[in-house]
Coordinates of C-alpha atoms in Angstrom, one line a residue:
Chain A
X1 CA 157.6 91.1 122.3
X2 CA 153.7 92.4 122.0
X3 CA 152.5 90.4 125.1
X4 CA 148.9 90.3 123.8
X5 CA 149.6 88.6 120.3
X6 CA 151.6 85.6 119.8
X7 CA 155.3 85.8 118.7
X8 CA 154.3 84.1 115.4
X9 CA 153.1 87.7 114.5
X10 CA 156.3 89.3 114.9
X11 CA 158.0 86.4 113.1
X12 CA 155.6 87.1 110.4
X13 CA 156.7 90.5 110.2
X14 CA 160.3 89.8 110.5
X15 CA 160.2 87.3 107.5
X16 CA 158.4 90.2 105.5
X17 CA 161.1 92.7 106.2
X18 CA 163.8 90.2 105.5
X19 CA 162.1 89.4 102.0
X20 CA 162.1 93.2 101.4
X21 CA 165.5 93.7 102.2
X22 CA 166.5 90.9 100.0
X23 CA 164.6 92.2 97.1
X24 CA 166.6 95.9 97.4
X25 CA 169.8 93.9 97.7
X26 CA 169.1 92.6 94.2
X27 CA 167.9 95.6 92.1
X28 CA 168.2 93.9 88.8
X29 CA 166.3 90.9 89.8
X30 CA 163.7 92.7 91.3
X31 CA 163.3 95.1 88.6
X32 CA 163.0 92.3 86.2
X33 CA 160.3 90.7 88.2
X34 CA 158.4 94.1 88.7
X35 CA 158.2 94.7 85.1
X36 CA 157.2 90.9 84.3
X37 CA 154.2 91.2 86.7
X38 CA 153.3 94.5 85.3
X39 CA 153.4 93.1 81.9
X40 CA 151.3 90.1 82.9
X41 CA 148.6 92.4 84.6
X42 CA 148.5 94.7 81.7
X43 CA 148.0 91.7 79.2
X44 CA 145.4 90.3 81.7
X45 CA 143.6 93.9 81.8
X46 CA 143.7 93.9 77.9
X47 CA 142.5 90.5 78.0
X48 CA 139.8 91.3 80.1
X49 CA 138.8 94.6 78.3
X50 CA 137.6 92.1 75.3
X51 CA 135.0 90.1 77.2
X52 CA 131.3 90.8 77.3
X53 CA 130.8 91.7 80.9
X54 CA 127.2 91.6 80.4
X55 CA 127.3 87.8 79.8
X56 CA 129.0 87.6 83.0
X57 CA 126.6 89.6 84.5
X58 CA 123.7 87.1 83.3
X59 CA 125.3 84.3 85.2
X60 CA 125.6 86.7 88.5
X61 CA 122.2 87.7 87.9
X62 CA 120.8 84.2 87.9
X63 CA 123.0 83.5 90.9
X64 CA 121.5 86.3 92.8
X65 CA 118.0 85.2 92.1
X66 CA 118.5 82.2 94.1
X67 CA 120.2 83.7 97.3
X68 CA 120.0 80.4 99.4
X69 CA 121.7 78.1 97.1
X70 CA 124.5 81.1 96.2
X71 CA 124.5 82.0 99.8
X72 CA 125.3 78.1 100.8
X73 CA 127.8 78.5 98.0
X74 CA 129.9 81.0 99.2
X75 CA 129.8 80.2 103.0
X76 CA 131.2 76.8 101.8
X77 CA 134.0 78.6 100.4
X78 CA 134.4 80.6 103.5
X79 CA 134.3 77.9 105.7
X80 CA 136.5 75.8 103.6
X81 CA 139.3 79.1 103.6
X82 CA 138.9 79.9 107.4
X83 CA 138.8 76.5 108.7
X84 CA 142.1 75.6 106.9
X85 CA 144.1 78.6 108.1
X86 CA 142.8 78.3 111.4
X87 CA 143.7 74.6 111.9
X88 CA 146.9 74.6 110.3
X89 CA 147.8 78.0 112.2
X90 CA 146.7 76.3 115.7
X91 CA 148.4 73.2 114.9
X92 CA 151.8 75.1 113.8
X93 CA 151.7 76.8 117.3
X94 CA 150.8 74.2 119.3
X95 CA 153.1 71.2 117.5
X96 CA 155.6 73.3 116.1
X97 CA 158.6 75.7 117.2
X98 CA 156.8 77.6 119.8
X99 CA 154.9 74.6 121.1
X100 CA 157.1 74.3 124.3
X101 CA 157.1 78.2 125.1
X102 CA 155.6 80.2 127.5
X103 CA 153.2 82.1 125.3
X104 CA 149.8 82.8 127.3
X105 CA 146.5 80.9 125.7
X106 CA 144.8 84.4 125.3
X107 CA 147.7 85.7 122.7
X108 CA 147.4 82.5 121.1
X109 CA 144.1 82.7 120.6
X110 CA 143.9 86.3 119.6
X111 CA 146.7 85.7 116.8
X112 CA 144.6 82.7 115.1
X113 CA 141.3 85.1 115.3
X114 CA 143.5 87.9 113.7
X115 CA 144.7 85.4 111.2
X116 CA 141.4 84.4 110.2
X117 CA 140.0 88.1 110.2
X118 CA 142.5 89.5 107.9
X119 CA 142.4 86.2 105.6
X120 CA 138.3 86.7 105.4
X121 CA 139.1 90.4 105.0
X122 CA 141.4 89.8 102.1
X123 CA 138.9 87.0 100.6
X124 CA 135.9 89.5 100.7
X125 CA 138.3 92.3 99.2
X126 CA 139.3 89.8 96.4
X127 CA 135.8 89.1 95.8
X128 CA 134.9 92.9 95.3
X129 CA 137.8 93.6 93.4
X130 CA 136.5 90.6 90.8
X131 CA 133.0 92.3 91.0
X132 CA 134.3 95.7 90.3
X133 CA 136.4 94.2 87.4
X134 CA 133.3 92.8 86.0
X135 CA 131.4 96.2 86.4
X136 CA 134.2 97.8 84.8
X137 CA 133.6 95.7 81.9
X138 CA 129.5 95.5 81.8
X139 CA 127.1 98.4 80.8
X140 CA 124.3 96.9 82.8
X141 CA 125.2 95.9 86.0
X142 CA 123.0 97.4 88.3
X143 CA 120.6 94.9 88.7
X144 CA 122.7 92.3 89.8
X145 CA 126.1 94.0 91.6
X146 CA 124.7 95.2 95.0
X147 CA 122.8 91.9 95.6
X148 CA 125.6 89.8 94.8
X149 CA 127.8 92.3 96.9
X150 CA 125.5 91.5 99.8
X151 CA 124.7 87.9 99.2
X152 CA 128.4 87.0 98.6
X153 CA 129.8 88.7 101.5
X154 CA 127.3 87.8 104.2
X155 CA 127.7 84.2 103.4
X156 CA 131.5 84.4 103.1
X157 CA 131.7 86.0 106.4
X158 CA 129.0 83.5 108.0
X159 CA 131.1 80.4 106.6
X160 CA 134.3 81.9 107.7
X161 CA 132.9 82.4 111.1
X162 CA 131.6 78.6 111.3
X163 CA 134.9 77.6 109.9
X164 CA 136.8 79.2 112.7
X165 CA 134.6 78.0 115.2
X166 CA 134.8 74.5 114.2
X167 CA 138.7 74.4 113.6
X168 CA 139.3 75.9 117.5
X169 CA 136.9 73.3 118.5
X170 CA 139.1 70.6 117.0
X171 CA 142.6 71.9 117.4
X172 CA 143.6 69.6 120.3
X173 CA 143.6 67.1 117.7
X174 CA 146.1 66.4 115.1
X175 CA 144.6 67.0 111.5
X176 CA 146.1 63.9 110.1
X177 CA 145.0 61.7 113.3
X178 CA 142.0 59.3 111.8
X179 CA 142.4 59.9 108.2
X180 CA 145.2 57.5 107.8
X181 CA 143.6 54.6 109.5
X182 CA 142.6 52.0 107.1
X183 CA 144.6 53.8 104.2
X184 CA 146.7 50.6 104.0
X185 CA 143.8 48.8 102.7
X186 CA 142.5 49.3 99.1
X187 CA 138.9 48.8 98.3
X188 CA 139.9 45.8 96.0
X189 CA 143.5 44.6 95.1
X190 CA 144.8 45.4 91.8
X191 CA 148.0 43.3 91.2
X192 CA 149.0 45.0 87.8
X193 CA 149.1 48.5 90.0
X194 CA 152.6 47.6 91.5
X195 CA 155.7 48.5 89.7
X196 CA 158.2 46.1 89.1
X197 CA 160.9 48.6 89.5
X198 CA 159.6 50.7 92.4
X199 CA 157.6 48.7 94.4
X200 CA 154.8 50.4 96.3
X201 CA 155.3 53.7 94.4
X202 CA 151.8 53.7 92.9
X203 CA 150.7 52.5 96.5
X204 CA 152.2 55.5 98.2
X205 CA 150.4 57.7 95.3
X206 CA 146.9 55.7 96.4
X207 CA 147.4 56.2 100.1
X208 CA 148.4 60.0 99.8
X209 CA 145.2 60.7 97.5
X210 CA 143.0 58.4 100.0
X211 CA 144.5 60.7 102.6
X212 CA 143.7 63.6 101.3
X213 CA 140.0 62.9 100.1
X214 CA 139.4 62.0 103.7
X215 CA 141.0 65.2 104.8
X216 CA 138.2 67.1 103.0
X217 CA 140.2 67.8 99.7
X218 CA 137.8 69.5 97.3
X219 CA 135.0 69.7 99.7
X220 CA 134.1 72.9 98.6
X221 CA 133.7 71.8 94.7
X222 CA 131.6 68.9 95.7
X223 CA 129.3 71.1 97.8
X224 CA 129.8 73.8 94.9
X225 CA 128.8 70.8 92.5
X226 CA 126.0 69.4 94.5
X227 CA 124.5 73.3 94.7
X228 CA 124.4 73.6 90.8
X229 CA 122.6 70.2 90.2
X230 CA 119.2 71.1 88.8
X231 CA 116.5 69.1 90.9
X232 CA 113.9 69.0 88.3
X233 CA 115.9 66.6 86.1
X234 CA 115.1 63.0 85.2
X235 CA 116.3 60.5 87.5
X236 CA 118.9 58.9 85.0
X237 CA 120.0 62.2 84.0
X238 CA 120.8 63.5 87.8
X239 CA 122.4 60.0 88.3
X240 CA 124.5 60.3 85.2
X241 CA 125.4 64.2 86.1
X242 CA 126.3 62.8 89.6
X243 CA 128.7 60.1 88.5
X244 CA 130.3 62.9 85.9
X245 CA 130.9 65.7 88.5
X246 CA 131.9 63.4 91.4
X247 CA 134.7 61.4 89.5
X248 CA 135.9 64.5 88.1
X249 CA 136.4 66.1 91.4
X250 CA 137.9 62.9 92.9
X251 CA 140.4 62.5 90.1
X252 CA 141.6 65.9 90.7
X253 CA 142.4 64.9 94.0
X254 CA 143.9 61.8 92.8
X255 CA 146.0 63.8 90.1
X256 CA 147.8 66.5 92.7
X257 CA 148.4 63.9 95.0
X258 CA 150.1 61.8 92.6
X259 CA 152.1 64.8 91.3
X260 CA 153.2 65.7 95.0
X261 CA 154.3 62.3 95.5
X262 CA 156.3 62.4 92.4
X263 CA 158.1 65.4 93.8
X264 CA 158.8 63.8 97.1
X265 CA 159.9 60.3 95.3
X266 CA 162.3 62.8 93.3
X267 CA 164.0 64.3 96.4
X268 CA 164.1 60.4 98.2
X269 CA 165.3 59.0 95.1
X270 CA 167.6 61.7 94.3
X271 CA 171.1 59.9 95.0
X272 CA 169.7 56.4 93.5
X273 CA 170.7 54.9 90.1
X274 CA 167.3 55.4 88.8
X275 CA 166.8 55.8 85.2
X276 CA 164.2 58.4 84.4
X277 CA 161.9 56.2 81.8
X278 CA 161.3 53.6 85.0
X279 CA 160.7 56.4 87.4
X280 CA 158.2 58.1 85.0
X281 CA 156.6 54.4 84.0
X282 CA 156.1 54.0 88.1
X283 CA 154.5 57.2 88.8
X284 CA 152.2 57.3 85.9
X285 CA 150.6 53.6 86.9
X286 CA 148.4 54.9 89.2
X287 CA 146.9 57.9 87.7
X288 CA 146.4 55.7 84.4
X289 CA 144.6 53.4 86.5
X290 CA 142.6 56.2 88.0
X291 CA 141.8 57.4 84.4
X292 CA 140.5 54.3 83.2
X293 CA 138.0 54.5 86.2
X294 CA 137.2 58.1 86.1
X295 CA 137.0 57.6 82.3
X296 CA 134.4 54.8 82.4
X297 CA 132.6 56.5 84.8
X298 CA 132.2 59.7 83.4
X299 CA 131.3 58.1 79.9
X300 CA 128.7 56.3 81.4
X301 CA 127.5 59.6 83.2
X302 CA 127.5 61.6 79.6
X303 CA 125.6 58.6 77.9
X304 CA 122.8 58.5 81.0
X305 CA 122.6 62.4 80.3
X306 CA 121.7 61.3 76.7
X307 CA 125.3 61.9 75.0
X308 CA 126.2 59.8 72.3
X309 CA 129.0 57.2 72.5
X310 CA 131.8 59.3 70.3
X311 CA 131.0 62.0 73.0
X312 CA 131.9 59.8 75.6
X313 CA 134.7 58.6 74.0
X314 CA 135.9 62.4 72.9
X315 CA 135.5 63.0 76.8
X316 CA 137.7 60.2 77.9
X317 CA 140.5 61.1 75.4
X318 CA 140.6 64.6 76.5
X319 CA 140.8 63.6 80.0
X320 CA 144.1 61.3 78.8
X321 CA 145.5 64.4 77.2
X322 CA 144.9 66.4 80.3
X323 CA 146.5 64.0 82.6
X324 CA 149.5 63.4 80.3
X325 CA 150.1 67.2 80.1
X326 CA 150.1 67.5 83.8
X327 CA 152.0 64.3 84.5
X328 CA 154.5 65.3 82.0
X329 CA 154.9 69.1 83.3
X330 CA 155.4 67.5 86.8
X331 CA 158.3 65.3 85.9
X332 CA 159.6 68.2 83.7
X333 CA 159.6 70.4 86.4
X334 CA 159.9 67.9 89.5
X335 CA 162.7 69.8 91.1
X336 CA 159.9 72.9 90.7
X337 CA 156.6 71.8 91.7
X338 CA 154.8 75.2 91.5
X339 CA 156.1 76.0 87.7
X340 CA 154.8 72.7 86.9
X341 CA 151.2 73.6 88.3
X342 CA 151.3 77.0 86.8
X343 CA 152.5 75.6 83.3
X344 CA 149.5 73.2 83.6
X345 CA 147.0 75.8 84.2
X346 CA 148.1 78.0 81.7
X347 CA 148.7 75.5 78.9
X348 CA 145.4 73.7 79.7
X349 CA 143.5 76.9 79.5
X350 CA 145.4 78.0 76.3
X351 CA 144.3 74.6 74.7
X352 CA 140.7 74.9 76.1
X353 CA 140.5 78.7 74.6
X354 CA 142.0 77.3 71.3
X355 CA 139.5 74.4 71.2
X356 CA 136.6 76.9 70.2
X357 CA 138.0 77.9 67.0
X358 CA 140.8 75.4 66.2
X359 CA 139.2 72.2 67.9
X360 CA 140.7 69.6 65.1
X361 CA 144.2 71.1 65.6
X362 CA 144.2 71.0 69.6
X363 CA 144.9 67.4 69.8
X364 CA 148.0 67.9 67.9
X365 CA 149.4 70.6 69.8
X366 CA 148.5 68.8 72.7
X367 CA 150.4 65.5 71.9
X368 CA 153.4 67.6 70.6
X369 CA 153.3 69.5 74.2
X370 CA 153.4 66.4 76.2
X371 CA 156.1 64.8 74.0
X372 CA 158.2 68.0 74.3
X373 CA 157.9 68.1 78.1
X374 CA 158.8 64.3 78.2
X375 CA 161.7 64.7 76.1
X376 CA 163.0 68.0 78.2
X377 CA 162.2 65.7 81.9
X378 CA 164.2 62.9 80.5
X379 CA 167.1 65.1 80.2
X380 CA 166.5 66.8 83.6
X381 CA 168.9 65.7 86.1
Chain B
X10 CA 180.4 65.5 142.6
X11 CA 177.1 66.6 141.5
X12 CA 174.7 67.9 144.2
X13 CA 172.4 65.9 145.6
X14 CA 168.8 66.1 144.2
X15 CA 166.4 68.2 146.2
X16 CA 162.8 69.0 145.6
X17 CA 162.1 67.7 141.8
X18 CA 162.2 70.0 139.0
X19 CA 160.3 67.5 136.8
X20 CA 157.8 65.0 138.2
X21 CA 156.2 62.7 135.9
X22 CA 153.4 60.9 137.4
X23 CA 151.4 57.6 135.5
X24 CA 152.0 59.3 132.0
X25 CA 150.0 57.9 129.3
X26 CA 149.5 58.4 125.7
X27 CA 148.4 56.8 122.7
X28 CA 148.3 57.3 118.8
X29 CA 144.9 55.9 117.9
X30 CA 144.5 52.6 119.5
X31 CA 148.8 52.3 119.6
X32 CA 149.8 52.8 123.0
X33 CA 153.1 54.5 123.5
X34 CA 153.7 55.7 127.0
X35 CA 152.3 53.2 129.6
X36 CA 152.4 55.2 133.0
X37 CA 155.5 56.5 133.1
X38 CA 156.9 57.8 136.6
X39 CA 160.2 60.0 136.6
X40 CA 161.5 62.6 139.1
X41 CA 164.7 64.6 138.3
X42 CA 165.8 67.2 140.9
X43 CA 167.8 70.4 140.4
X44 CA 171.5 69.9 139.5
X45 CA 170.9 66.2 137.5
X46 CA 171.5 65.6 134.3
X47 CA 169.5 62.3 133.5
X48 CA 169.9 60.1 130.0
X49 CA 166.8 59.0 128.6
X50 CA 167.9 55.8 126.6
X51 CA 166.2 53.3 124.7
X52 CA 165.8 51.5 121.6
X53 CA 163.9 53.2 118.4
X54 CA 160.0 53.5 118.8
X55 CA 160.4 53.4 122.8
X56 CA 158.5 56.4 123.0
X57 CA 161.3 59.1 123.7
X58 CA 160.0 61.7 121.5
X59 CA 156.7 61.4 122.7
X60 CA 157.6 61.2 126.4
X61 CA 159.3 64.6 125.6
X62 CA 156.7 66.3 123.7
X63 CA 154.4 65.4 126.4
X64 CA 156.4 66.7 129.1
X65 CA 157.0 70.0 127.1
X66 CA 153.0 70.6 126.6
X67 CA 153.5 70.0 123.0
X68 CA 151.3 67.0 122.8
X69 CA 148.4 66.7 125.6
X70 CA 148.8 63.1 127.5
X71 CA 145.6 61.3 128.1
X72 CA 146.5 60.3 131.3
X73 CA 148.6 61.2 134.3
X74 CA 150.2 64.7 135.3
X75 CA 153.3 66.8 134.6
X76 CA 155.0 69.0 137.2
X77 CA 157.6 71.6 136.3
X78 CA 159.3 73.3 139.1
X79 CA 156.2 72.3 141.4
X80 CA 153.6 73.7 138.6
X81 CA 151.2 71.2 136.8
X82 CA 151.5 71.7 133.0
X83 CA 147.8 71.1 132.6
X84 CA 146.9 73.6 135.3
X85 CA 149.0 76.5 134.3
X86 CA 151.0 75.5 131.4
X87 CA 152.4 79.3 131.3
X88 CA 154.3 79.0 134.5
X89 CA 155.2 75.3 133.6
X90 CA 156.8 76.4 130.4
X91 CA 158.6 79.6 131.6
X92 CA 160.7 76.7 133.9
X93 CA 161.1 74.8 130.9
X94 CA 163.6 75.2 128.0
X95 CA 163.1 72.7 125.1
X96 CA 165.5 72.2 122.1
X97 CA 163.8 73.1 119.1
X98 CA 163.7 70.5 116.4
X99 CA 166.0 71.8 113.6
X100 CA 163.0 70.8 110.9
X101 CA 160.7 73.3 112.5
X102 CA 162.9 76.4 112.2
X103 CA 161.6 79.3 110.2
X104 CA 163.9 79.4 107.2
X105 CA 163.5 83.2 106.2
X106 CA 164.6 84.4 109.7
X107 CA 168.1 85.0 110.7
X108 CA 169.5 82.7 113.6
X109 CA 169.8 86.2 115.6
X110 CA 166.1 87.0 114.8
X111 CA 164.9 83.7 116.1
X112 CA 166.8 84.0 119.3
X113 CA 165.3 87.7 119.8
X114 CA 162.2 86.4 119.5
X115 CA 162.7 83.6 121.7
X116 CA 164.2 85.9 124.3
X117 CA 161.1 88.0 124.1
X118 CA 158.9 85.1 125.0
X119 CA 160.6 84.7 128.1
X120 CA 160.4 88.5 128.7
X121 CA 164.0 89.1 128.4
X122 CA 164.4 92.9 127.0
X123 CA 167.5 91.6 124.6
X124 CA 169.3 88.4 123.6
X125 CA 171.1 87.7 127.0
X126 CA 174.8 87.2 127.1
X127 CA 175.1 83.6 128.0
X128 CA 173.2 83.0 124.6
X129 CA 175.9 84.9 123.0
X130 CA 178.6 83.1 124.7
X131 CA 177.2 79.7 123.9
X132 CA 176.7 80.7 120.5
X133 CA 180.2 81.5 120.0
X134 CA 181.4 78.0 121.9
X135 CA 179.3 76.5 119.3
X136 CA 181.2 78.6 116.3
X137 CA 177.8 79.5 115.6
X138 CA 178.2 83.3 116.2
X139 CA 179.4 83.4 112.3
X140 CA 175.9 82.1 111.2
X141 CA 173.9 84.6 113.6
X142 CA 173.0 87.0 111.1
X143 CA 172.4 84.6 108.1
X144 CA 169.0 83.2 107.1
X145 CA 168.3 79.5 108.5
X146 CA 167.6 78.6 104.9
X147 CA 171.3 78.5 104.3
X148 CA 172.2 76.4 107.5
X149 CA 173.5 73.1 107.0
X150 CA 171.6 70.3 109.2
X151 CA 174.5 70.9 112.2
X152 CA 174.1 74.6 112.1
X153 CA 170.6 74.3 112.4
X154 CA 170.7 71.7 115.0
X155 CA 172.9 74.5 116.9
X156 CA 170.2 77.0 116.8
X157 CA 167.7 74.5 117.9
X158 CA 169.7 74.2 121.0
X159 CA 170.4 77.8 121.5
X160 CA 166.6 78.5 121.3
X161 CA 166.0 75.9 123.9
X162 CA 168.4 77.4 126.0
X163 CA 167.6 81.1 125.8
X164 CA 167.2 82.4 129.1
X165 CA 168.5 79.1 130.9
X166 CA 165.7 78.0 133.0
X167 CA 165.5 75.5 135.5
X168 CA 164.7 72.3 133.4
X169 CA 166.4 72.0 130.0
X170 CA 165.0 69.2 127.9
X171 CA 167.0 68.0 124.7
X172 CA 166.2 65.3 122.1
X173 CA 169.2 63.8 120.4
X174 CA 171.0 67.1 120.8
X175 CA 174.2 65.8 119.4
X176 CA 173.1 64.6 115.9
X177 CA 174.6 66.6 113.1
X178 CA 177.3 68.4 115.7
X179 CA 181.0 68.6 114.7
X180 CA 183.0 66.9 117.5
X181 CA 184.2 70.3 118.8
X182 CA 180.9 71.8 119.2
X183 CA 179.5 68.6 120.7
X184 CA 182.1 68.9 123.5
X185 CA 181.5 72.5 123.9
X186 CA 177.6 71.8 124.5
X187 CA 178.2 68.6 126.9
X188 CA 180.8 71.1 129.2
X189 CA 178.1 73.9 128.7
X190 CA 175.3 71.6 130.3
X191 CA 177.9 69.9 132.8
X192 CA 178.5 73.6 133.5
X193 CA 174.6 74.5 134.0
X194 CA 174.1 71.6 136.2
X195 CA 176.9 72.3 138.6
X196 CA 177.0 75.7 138.7
X197 CA 173.2 76.5 138.5
X198 CA 171.7 73.7 139.7
X199 CA 169.7 73.3 136.1
X200 CA 168.0 69.8 135.7
X201 CA 168.8 68.4 132.2
X202 CA 166.9 65.7 130.5
X203 CA 168.7 64.2 127.5
X204 CA 167.4 61.8 125.0
X205 CA 169.9 59.9 123.2
X206 CA 171.3 56.9 121.5
X207 CA 174.8 58.2 121.8
X208 CA 175.7 56.1 125.2
X209 CA 179.3 56.7 125.0
X210 CA 178.7 60.3 125.2
X211 CA 176.1 60.0 128.2
X212 CA 178.4 57.8 130.2
X213 CA 180.9 60.5 130.8
X214 CA 178.6 63.3 131.8
X215 CA 175.3 61.9 133.2
X216 CA 174.4 61.7 136.9
X217 CA 171.5 59.2 136.3
X218 CA 170.2 57.2 133.0
X219 CA 167.0 55.8 132.8
X220 CA 165.6 53.1 130.2
X221 CA 162.7 53.2 128.5
X222 CA 161.3 50.2 126.7
X223 CA 157.6 50.2 125.1
X224 CA 156.5 53.3 126.7
X225 CA 157.8 52.2 130.4
X226 CA 160.9 53.2 132.2
X227 CA 162.1 49.8 133.0
X228 CA 165.4 50.1 134.5
X229 CA 167.5 53.0 136.4
X230 CA 171.0 53.3 136.9
X231 CA 172.1 55.9 139.8
X232 CA 175.2 57.7 140.2
X233 CA 177.0 55.3 141.8
X234 CA 176.5 52.5 139.6
X235 CA 177.3 54.9 136.9
X236 CA 180.7 55.5 138.8
X237 CA 181.0 51.7 138.8
X238 CA 180.6 51.4 135.2
X239 CA 182.8 54.0 134.4
X240 CA 185.8 52.9 136.7
X241 CA 185.3 49.2 135.2
X242 CA 187.3 48.8 132.2
X243 CA 185.4 45.8 131.0
X244 CA 182.4 47.5 131.1
X245 CA 180.4 50.2 129.3
X246 CA 176.7 51.8 129.5
X247 CA 176.3 50.3 126.2
X248 CA 176.9 47.0 127.0
X249 CA 174.8 47.1 130.3
X250 CA 171.8 48.7 128.2
X251 CA 172.4 45.9 125.7
X252 CA 172.0 43.2 128.6
X253 CA 169.2 45.0 130.2
X254 CA 167.5 45.1 126.6
X255 CA 168.3 41.5 126.2
X256 CA 166.7 40.7 129.5
X257 CA 163.7 42.4 128.9
X258 CA 163.1 40.5 125.7
X259 CA 163.7 37.2 127.3
X260 CA 161.4 38.1 130.3
X261 CA 158.6 39.2 127.5
X262 CA 159.2 35.6 125.7
X263 CA 158.6 33.5 129.3

């Protein structure tokens, strides 16, 4: 064992080595996966080559012209990234399998620092790669590239350093300690929220969502949203934008929490005689109530910004379709949640892209996809 | 006959802990000497696991002190933990490592150049040797439990702390583990603290039992009392503990 670092570092290396050995022991599968990734990358590169990089360059130019706001945005991103990793790793080393072993405190501190440093380096490298990718498809990039690299990187490192320091200060306390306090009391009671067959399941989803919100779920999105609000807007317009943005960010937390509760409930009820339609009805109840709330608040926000009622109704319907797509995919892949997320992102992005040219067809395609996912989910054991 | 307790290997003094506003440990006092095999018993939610986590330095107690082999856990956690073997919760095992890799990592932490023969011997006794080179993700609950115990016993430190170690073990492995622990207490003077609900198991092997209720050690049975229980065909530790719980409940109501 290297005494300067925590043995978790050695464990990390061993896991990587085991994965590599496993890949070598299944050459057919590994070759197929490699080819699939290569094909996906080639497709992505081909798609990227057709994008007008100078248009993205205009956005980046706009960002570097406001260095303070942009800096705060990237610092918030760096903070969230570093804080999350540092806090969870420090908690794992303190409360997990290594908790009772005689590992020097300095070795633990060095290891947590090394992980945070490595992650920030990777994050910065990823950011640089994205910027270089945009340079590759741009004709005029000199006026934004160098300032963007400087502002983004410096802000990212400052944010990451702050995230690391704050997480280290808080590490003695378990992360979930205070956030669960009071989650049993809803803001206002909704008798219709409880499901007759699966009592308290919607309540489980609600508490999960509230706990995540309190843990800072999507905080970076709120910060980013706050920075992008034009301060010279009229009061009602500003209020409308705030209602629209914050409700959407909150809804993102609700949907993810509800989906995770569905996956865990699937494991919990695996041996129970529970028909799928009953499970689906119970698990859709809380997201439905949340959709009603977000659709009303968001539509009000749009109207306050001067949009017509038709636009507000379309917004609510689009939100409903998106929610139904995410839920049916979660049900369909309830044993494989990662697949559900990837497909939700991919199908959502494809529908959004199609809406530019064939908007009249998109609702029908979306409904067909939702029906198909539900039918497959119903047959899935 | 077990050796008489000498200077305590484990000393808990006025240990307190709370989760938020909910107190779990209320001034626990306990001393365990070398060669003692102590069972920590108590109903669900009495604070057994919290007590074990506090004494192992996994949770920081809010009051009181923990001394292991004369070293204060708060002042020098490294030295205190070097004298402690704590069985790992099977849920926390790394799924992508093999059992042998886990054991070698823990041996390295204890400054051992290689996996000690004693660990391999215990692995054989627990019928774990055939699982040593397979990844943890392929293990059953009982096999994971065996690895968690083996990790706690690497290097055979002077104090062993195990939380419900018999959970999921087949009868043959459970017996082998009990005999191994008894052997360690008698031959090496190792102190063992075992939190368990399996009173019929505890009754046969332990030298002392202590009852934890609502974060307080409310009753203790020494070796002589345990011997008397063992020799009385109409009595058992289970019966005595149920009576003690009833007495405690009645005392609370009055």
